[in-house]
Amino acid sequence: MGCISPLFFLSARVPMQFRVKFRELTACKRKTWLSWSLQRCCSSDTSLSSSDHLSSGLERYKDLQKYFRRRLKDAYHRFSNIPDYSVVSGHHHLYFTEDDGIYRMDKKQSHLEPEQVLNLRQISGELEKTGLENNKRKQRFQWTVQRIRLSPRERHLAASLKCTHTEELRCVVVRLERRRFLPLDPQHVTLTLEKVFSFEWATDEVLFYTTLEGLRSSAVFRLDLTSSGSRITSVFEEMQPDVFVEVALTRDRQILTINCNSRTSSEVLLSDIATSNLEPFVVQPRQLNLLYHVEHWRSRLIILANTGLGQEYQVVQAPVSEPSMDSWVSLFAPESGTTIKDMDVVGDHCVLVARTPVSELALIVVPLIHPKNTYIVQLPSWACAIKTKKPGLADQQNMLEFLISSPVHPPVPYCLHPENGLLLSGTGDGSSPENQADYITTRLEACSQDGTFVPVTLFHTVPVEHLRQAPLLVHVYGAYGRDLNMEFYPEKKVMLEQGWALAYCHVRGGGERGLSWHRQACVGGKQRGVEDLQACLHHLFSLGVSSPSLTALTACSAGAVPVGALCNRHPLLMRAVTLQAPFLDVLGTMEDHSLPLTLEDRDEWGDPVGNPEHRHIITSYCPLHNITPQHYPSMLLTAYSGDNVVPLAGVLKYTEQLKKAVHTHFSMKPKSECKPAPNIALNIQPGANHLGPEDFELMLEEEALELAFLYMELGLDPPRPQRKRRR
């Protein structure tokens, strides 16, 4: 699957760890959870580095942070065996990643020891020799594998690597054919390419790839491996500065696609890899407000395009020989209220991931030979996130393997056979490894100020009517047409086990109810996201779910905008707030044309420089520019010193002004009337990763600090450790 452009994830202010499109990239974070870091932290409980990294107002949480760090480490161990799709299947071997490199195992001789294909320690050593070591801090640079691609006949492996702390990208190409009677040399890398973002093999000797310059990917290159060496040629260059380019193979590996996406339009070029010259041709020239994604089936293109009713997604088809929009014929259009989230072609069927009118996930299967026989596959009601497996070279093409999960339900493997609708669960009965019945998933709707009903997903362990005294953590995003991240996190499961209720508010500006859901809260409609969040809180409280004094809000990146705006307008609706890599200075950022995202973000936030009306709108809700002396909730802001998506300067400015406003408010009040002052805490972490730390220890510290902050600011007693029963 892959109708979603990576533009929204590398060059947008998106939630931390939110990597829907980059399914292969999540293997890095997941391997950090479940492999090398877990093994490392088992041997020693390293001390907190708070003296180096923590900033103002955090000392009070230090002891409780240590406690939650131990609890979270135990929780991650509990889920160290959850399934993932980081293993790549070749014709003869299975390839997987460990802490020191990439290994492969012979399918026919699985009793043999795995063979190392790539040595990451050698790559790290090369980096130190180049002088890229940080002079200010003696940090150990490490390379992590982002994704792996095998050439069609398994002669070469290409792997993208990312360096921690510097965010440098590389792609290494390794020759897999070994000399007779000699093992592979994991020290030997055939070729290294710099700044590579996406890449695909067209043949065993031809690799197409794109490079990332800053936050922009605009050029496609072709690498030809020859007997005498290699040759690199330029294939394509996108001149529009707001367009992001990537390469991908169709599921059947017959067509290479060059996807050129902006926030408001798409253009796809195809290259038939069966031909010798591989010259790309355009499917449909760029057209404003036309978004589309292309798959291949037999001699036809299966296209997911927003040409349906209300400019929503529908499925169309066209001959490969005549791919333009004039030849598009409708195959399937969803019913009103059902939105298509993703598409794949599996055998002779088109499989769609959809969200139903009640906000539940479902699969829609469209037989490509007889489209009228379309049917729906219901998924478990608790399912909130889905991750599909990219088939390996030897995998069956006529079935779809995928994982479903929720923030509190670990991933469960499923397999769909679309020809007969057979849906098989890896657990046999559709349940997760842990008993799903312990948790309740309730789907609600809150009526916003203009009468629009806003979906809310609530996780809890007791009936709603018994939640009045429960602490409540509310999650929100609402930007760029992206759904709120609802993948599994052990931290959320720990909170639910301790009696918390977790609410996910799917406010406008996100994509939960289609493209129109996003359009309603762009530029002039940004206020709607704030109003939706306020309505969700009022609705939860009216149902008897918690109370303002026991409620905290959490958001990442652009999700900080509705949270910060609501804190300015109605600060007594919540007791505490946690923000990660928060986007808080909308006006200042959109005025600064030197920043990498300002130009392309105009479609989302507006142009305050060239449009006075846009400036007025942004000024009316911008969190930084509406701070006023009043009783704010306590706030924990986590920022990253090298983040080039959300500049640190805006976070520092917001924190300083908020502290001044709080001080002014309490200095004007008689001491007899003063309530305890809120704590405004700033946590500045090193590194340039807008998605949060990939190092397991740093990730534990950050999550533990957040839990310590929430418990102390909401006045909760820390949970008692469970005693082990004696046998």
mmCIF file of C-alpha atoms in Angstrom, residues 249-454:
data_model
loop_
_atom_site.group_PDB
_atom_site.id
_atom_site.type_symbol
_atom_site.label_atom_id
_atom_site.label_comp_id
_atom_site.label_asym_id
_atom_site.label_seq_id
_atom_site.Cartn_x
_atom_site.Cartn_y
_atom_site.Cartn_z
ATOM 1 C CA LEU A 249 7.680 -0.364 -7.130
ATOM 2 C CA THR A 250 4.155 -1.564 -7.729
ATOM 3 C CA ARG A 251 3.255 -4.635 -5.704
ATOM 4 C CA ASP A 252 3.728 -6.958 -8.690
ATOM 5 C CA ARG A 253 7.207 -5.447 -9.293
ATOM 6 C CA GLN A 254 6.398 -4.762 -12.942
ATOM 7 C CA ILE A 255 6.296 -0.972 -12.845
ATOM 8 C CA LEU A 256 8.594 1.564 -11.188
ATOM 9 C CA THR A 257 6.707 4.695 -10.149
ATOM 10 C CA ILE A 258 8.158 8.168 -9.639
ATOM 11 C CA ASN A 259 5.707 9.907 -7.317
ATOM 12 C CA CYS A 260 5.789 13.707 -7.286
ATOM 13 C CA ASN A 261 3.433 15.020 -4.619
ATOM 14 C CA SER A 262 2.666 18.394 -3.140
ATOM 15 C CA ARG A 263 0.021 19.054 -0.513
ATOM 16 C CA THR A 264 -2.531 19.873 -3.213
ATOM 17 C CA SER A 265 -1.565 17.878 -6.309
ATOM 18 C CA SER A 266 0.089 14.731 -7.658
ATOM 19 C CA GLU A 267 2.006 13.711 -10.747
ATOM 20 C CA VAL A 268 3.183 10.134 -11.279
ATOM 21 C CA LEU A 269 5.693 8.896 -13.846
ATOM 22 C CA LEU A 270 5.972 5.215 -14.757
ATOM 23 C CA SER A 271 8.855 3.116 -16.002
ATOM 24 C CA ASP A 272 8.206 -0.390 -17.318
ATOM 25 C CA ILE A 273 11.120 -2.362 -15.870
ATOM 26 C CA ALA A 274 10.678 -5.076 -18.497
ATOM 27 C CA THR A 275 12.022 -2.677 -21.144
ATOM 28 C CA SER A 276 15.674 -1.954 -21.618
ATOM 29 C CA ASN A 277 15.751 1.856 -21.643
ATOM 30 C CA LEU A 278 13.411 2.342 -18.639
ATOM 31 C CA GLU A 279 12.390 5.773 -19.929
ATOM 32 C CA PRO A 280 9.645 7.130 -17.608
ATOM 33 C CA PHE A 281 6.356 8.558 -18.900
ATOM 34 C CA VAL A 282 3.668 10.652 -17.191
ATOM 35 C CA VAL A 283 0.329 9.125 -16.152
ATOM 36 C CA GLN A 284 -1.614 12.366 -15.698
ATOM 37 C CA PRO A 285 0.032 15.825 -15.752
ATOM 38 C CA ARG A 286 -0.182 17.822 -12.553
ATOM 39 C CA GLN A 287 -3.524 19.491 -11.956
ATOM 40 C CA LEU A 288 -4.443 21.641 -8.958
ATOM 41 C CA ASN A 289 -6.399 19.717 -6.288
ATOM 42 C CA LEU A 290 -5.946 16.370 -8.078
ATOM 43 C CA LEU A 291 -4.346 13.701 -5.892
ATOM 44 C CA TYR A 292 -3.731 10.186 -7.170
ATOM 45 C CA HIS A 293 -1.715 7.020 -6.559
ATOM 46 C CA VAL A 294 -1.005 4.266 -9.077
ATOM 47 C CA GLU A 295 -0.853 0.462 -8.859
ATOM 48 C CA HIS A 296 -0.519 -2.085 -11.678
ATOM 49 C CA TRP A 297 -2.647 -5.088 -12.670
ATOM 50 C CA ARG A 298 -2.033 -7.053 -15.853
ATOM 51 C CA SER A 299 -2.005 -4.444 -18.643
ATOM 52 C CA ARG A 300 -3.957 -1.846 -16.695
ATOM 53 C CA LEU A 301 -3.360 0.794 -14.081
ATOM 54 C CA ILE A 302 -5.454 0.762 -10.906
ATOM 55 C CA ILE A 303 -5.586 4.340 -9.667
ATOM 56 C CA LEU A 304 -6.762 5.759 -6.356
ATOM 57 C CA ALA A 305 -7.799 9.352 -7.118
ATOM 58 C CA ASN A 306 -9.789 12.082 -5.386
ATOM 59 C CA THR A 307 -12.224 12.320 -8.285
ATOM 60 C CA GLY A 308 -15.152 10.937 -6.315
ATOM 61 C CA LEU A 309 -18.117 12.790 -4.866
ATOM 62 C CA GLY A 310 -16.946 15.801 -2.841
ATOM 63 C CA GLN A 311 -13.372 15.316 -4.134
ATOM 64 C CA GLU A 312 -12.983 12.185 -2.035
ATOM 65 C CA TYR A 313 -11.015 9.102 -3.062
ATOM 66 C CA GLN A 314 -12.420 6.517 -5.448
ATOM 67 C CA VAL A 315 -10.822 3.703 -7.497
ATOM 68 C CA VAL A 316 -10.502 4.070 -11.276
ATOM 69 C CA GLN A 317 -8.695 2.104 -13.963
ATOM 70 C CA ALA A 318 -6.973 2.923 -17.268
ATOM 71 C CA PRO A 319 -4.849 1.102 -19.861
ATOM 72 C CA VAL A 320 -1.091 1.401 -19.376
ATOM 73 C CA SER A 321 -0.907 2.543 -22.991
ATOM 74 C CA GLU A 322 -3.417 5.385 -22.384
ATOM 75 C CA PRO A 323 -2.973 6.387 -18.741
ATOM 76 C CA SER A 324 -4.242 9.983 -18.768
ATOM 77 C CA MET A 325 -7.357 11.162 -16.965
ATOM 78 C CA ASP A 326 -9.426 11.047 -20.167
ATOM 79 C CA SER A 327 -9.174 7.234 -20.061
ATOM 80 C CA TRP A 328 -10.065 6.800 -16.381
ATOM 81 C CA VAL A 329 -13.072 4.551 -15.762
ATOM 82 C CA SER A 330 -14.619 4.225 -12.309
ATOM 83 C CA LEU A 331 -14.228 0.852 -10.572
ATOM 84 C CA PHE A 332 -15.432 1.614 -7.058
ATOM 85 C CA ALA A 333 -16.728 4.628 -5.138
ATOM 86 C CA PRO A 334 -17.422 4.271 -1.391
ATOM 87 C CA GLU A 335 -20.777 5.033 0.168
ATOM 88 C CA SER A 336 -21.297 8.361 1.895
ATOM 89 C CA GLY A 337 -19.530 8.430 5.262
ATOM 90 C CA THR A 338 -17.002 5.737 4.306
ATOM 91 C CA THR A 339 -13.507 7.018 3.505
ATOM 92 C CA ILE A 340 -10.683 5.191 1.736
ATOM 93 C CA LYS A 341 -7.387 5.388 3.612
ATOM 94 C CA ASP A 342 -5.109 3.168 1.513
ATOM 95 C CA MET A 343 -5.049 0.804 -1.482
ATOM 96 C CA ASP A 344 -3.251 -2.318 -2.619
ATOM 97 C CA VAL A 345 -3.632 -4.736 -5.539
ATOM 98 C CA VAL A 346 -3.490 -8.352 -4.360
ATOM 99 C CA GLY A 347 -3.724 -10.911 -7.136
ATOM 100 C CA ASP A 348 -6.882 -10.113 -9.117
ATOM 101 C CA HIS A 349 -8.349 -7.967 -6.342
ATOM 102 C CA CYS A 350 -8.073 -4.387 -5.186
ATOM 103 C CA VAL A 351 -8.001 -4.250 -1.370
ATOM 104 C CA LEU A 352 -8.884 -0.956 0.290
ATOM 105 C CA VAL A 353 -8.356 0.091 3.884
ATOM 106 C CA ALA A 354 -11.413 2.140 4.802
ATOM 107 C CA ARG A 355 -12.912 3.897 7.774
ATOM 108 C CA THR A 356 -16.637 3.366 8.229
ATOM 109 C CA PRO A 357 -19.199 6.014 9.279
ATOM 110 C CA VAL A 358 -18.750 4.881 12.909
ATOM 111 C CA SER A 359 -14.974 5.401 12.544
ATOM 112 C CA GLU A 360 -14.083 1.700 12.606
ATOM 113 C CA LEU A 361 -11.474 0.209 10.281
ATOM 114 C CA ALA A 362 -12.563 -2.258 7.600
ATOM 115 C CA LEU A 363 -11.225 -3.828 4.418
ATOM 116 C CA ILE A 364 -13.124 -3.431 1.139
ATOM 117 C CA VAL A 365 -12.308 -6.041 -1.499
ATOM 118 C CA VAL A 366 -12.992 -5.107 -5.141
ATOM 119 C CA PRO A 367 -12.654 -8.030 -7.608
ATOM 120 C CA LEU A 368 -10.972 -6.486 -10.638
ATOM 121 C CA ILE A 369 -12.555 -8.941 -13.061
ATOM 122 C CA HIS A 370 -16.065 -8.540 -11.615
ATOM 123 C CA PRO A 371 -16.102 -5.222 -9.673
ATOM 124 C CA LYS A 372 -19.820 -5.522 -8.894
ATOM 125 C CA ASN A 373 -18.990 -8.385 -6.503
ATOM 126 C CA THR A 374 -17.315 -6.011 -4.056
ATOM 127 C CA TYR A 375 -17.540 -7.064 -0.398
ATOM 128 C CA ILE A 376 -16.497 -5.748 3.035
ATOM 129 C CA VAL A 377 -14.291 -7.574 5.543
ATOM 130 C CA GLN A 378 -15.022 -6.510 9.099
ATOM 131 C CA LEU A 379 -12.074 -6.138 11.474
ATOM 132 C CA PRO A 380 -12.219 -6.411 15.290
ATOM 133 C CA SER A 381 -13.956 -3.385 16.781
ATOM 134 C CA TRP A 382 -10.863 -2.456 18.816
ATOM 135 C CA ALA A 383 -8.659 -2.140 15.706
ATOM 136 C CA CYS A 384 -7.401 1.424 15.258
ATOM 137 C CA ALA A 385 -4.232 1.029 13.174
ATOM 138 C CA ILE A 386 -3.229 -1.272 10.337
ATOM 139 C CA LYS A 387 0.211 -2.045 8.909
ATOM 140 C CA THR A 388 0.524 -4.131 5.758
ATOM 141 C CA LYS A 389 3.464 -6.285 4.787
ATOM 142 C CA LYS A 390 5.416 -5.486 1.645
ATOM 143 C CA PRO A 391 5.762 -8.870 -0.109
ATOM 144 C CA GLY A 392 9.260 -10.283 -0.505
ATOM 145 C CA LEU A 393 10.698 -11.766 -3.674
ATOM 146 C CA ALA A 394 9.352 -15.240 -2.870
ATOM 147 C CA ASP A 395 6.158 -14.283 -1.020
ATOM 148 C CA GLN A 396 2.741 -15.161 -2.384
ATOM 149 C CA GLN A 397 1.182 -12.300 -4.329
ATOM 150 C CA ASN A 398 -2.432 -13.450 -3.881
ATOM 151 C CA MET A 399 -2.783 -12.816 -0.163
ATOM 152 C CA LEU A 400 -2.458 -9.759 2.058
ATOM 153 C CA GLU A 401 -0.614 -10.000 5.366
ATOM 154 C CA PHE A 402 -1.123 -7.211 7.878
ATOM 155 C CA LEU A 403 -1.017 -6.255 11.553
ATOM 156 C CA ILE A 404 -3.797 -4.519 13.437
ATOM 157 C CA SER A 405 -3.361 -2.749 16.746
ATOM 158 C CA SER A 406 -4.557 0.096 18.932
ATOM 159 C CA PRO A 407 -2.711 2.305 21.427
ATOM 160 C CA VAL A 408 -3.371 -0.331 24.119
ATOM 161 C CA HIS A 409 -3.640 -3.516 22.029
ATOM 162 C CA PRO A 410 -0.375 -5.060 20.790
ATOM 163 C CA PRO A 411 -0.205 -5.870 17.070
ATOM 164 C CA VAL A 412 -1.994 -9.020 15.940
ATOM 165 C CA PRO A 413 -1.060 -10.650 12.606
ATOM 166 C CA TYR A 414 -3.805 -11.334 10.059
ATOM 167 C CA CYS A 415 -3.877 -12.792 6.569
ATOM 168 C CA LEU A 416 -6.592 -12.069 3.994
ATOM 169 C CA HIS A 417 -7.238 -14.309 0.981
ATOM 170 C CA PRO A 418 -9.303 -11.970 -1.204
ATOM 171 C CA GLU A 419 -10.451 -14.615 -3.688
ATOM 172 C CA ASN A 420 -12.672 -16.245 -1.037
ATOM 173 C CA GLY A 421 -12.764 -13.616 1.711
ATOM 174 C CA LEU A 422 -10.978 -15.881 4.189
ATOM 175 C CA LEU A 423 -9.522 -13.840 7.052
ATOM 176 C CA LEU A 424 -7.083 -15.707 9.297
ATOM 177 C CA SER A 425 -5.696 -14.434 12.589
ATOM 178 C CA GLY A 426 -2.249 -15.269 13.865
ATOM 179 C CA THR A 427 -3.806 -16.096 17.226
ATOM 180 C CA GLY A 428 -6.498 -18.281 15.713
ATOM 181 C CA ASP A 429 -9.445 -16.516 17.340
ATOM 182 C CA GLY A 430 -8.884 -12.864 16.489
ATOM 183 C CA SER A 431 -7.689 -11.935 19.963
ATOM 184 C CA SER A 432 -4.387 -10.343 20.836
ATOM 185 C CA PRO A 433 -1.668 -12.054 22.889
ATOM 186 C CA GLU A 434 -3.171 -10.426 25.957
ATOM 187 C CA ASN A 435 -6.844 -10.623 26.810
ATOM 188 C CA GLN A 436 -8.700 -7.920 24.891
ATOM 189 C CA ALA A 437 -11.755 -8.270 27.128
ATOM 190 C CA ASP A 438 -9.937 -6.398 29.914
ATOM 191 C CA TYR A 439 -10.159 -3.204 27.884
ATOM 192 C CA ILE A 440 -13.181 -1.351 26.578
ATOM 193 C CA THR A 441 -13.117 0.628 23.330
ATOM 194 C CA THR A 442 -15.942 3.163 23.145
ATOM 195 C CA ARG A 443 -16.542 5.303 20.065
ATOM 196 C CA LEU A 444 -18.298 8.605 20.751
ATOM 197 C CA GLU A 445 -19.276 11.745 18.851
ATOM 198 C CA ALA A 446 -19.124 15.274 20.235
ATOM 199 C CA CYS A 447 -21.191 18.078 18.719
ATOM 200 C CA SER A 448 -18.959 21.022 17.825
ATOM 201 C CA GLN A 449 -19.948 24.686 17.807
ATOM 202 C CA ASP A 450 -21.178 24.626 14.179
ATOM 203 C CA GLY A 451 -23.143 21.392 14.621
ATOM 204 C CA THR A 452 -20.491 19.061 13.177
ATOM 205 C CA PHE A 453 -20.106 15.744 15.002
ATOM 206 C CA VAL A 454 -16.503 14.987 15.937
#
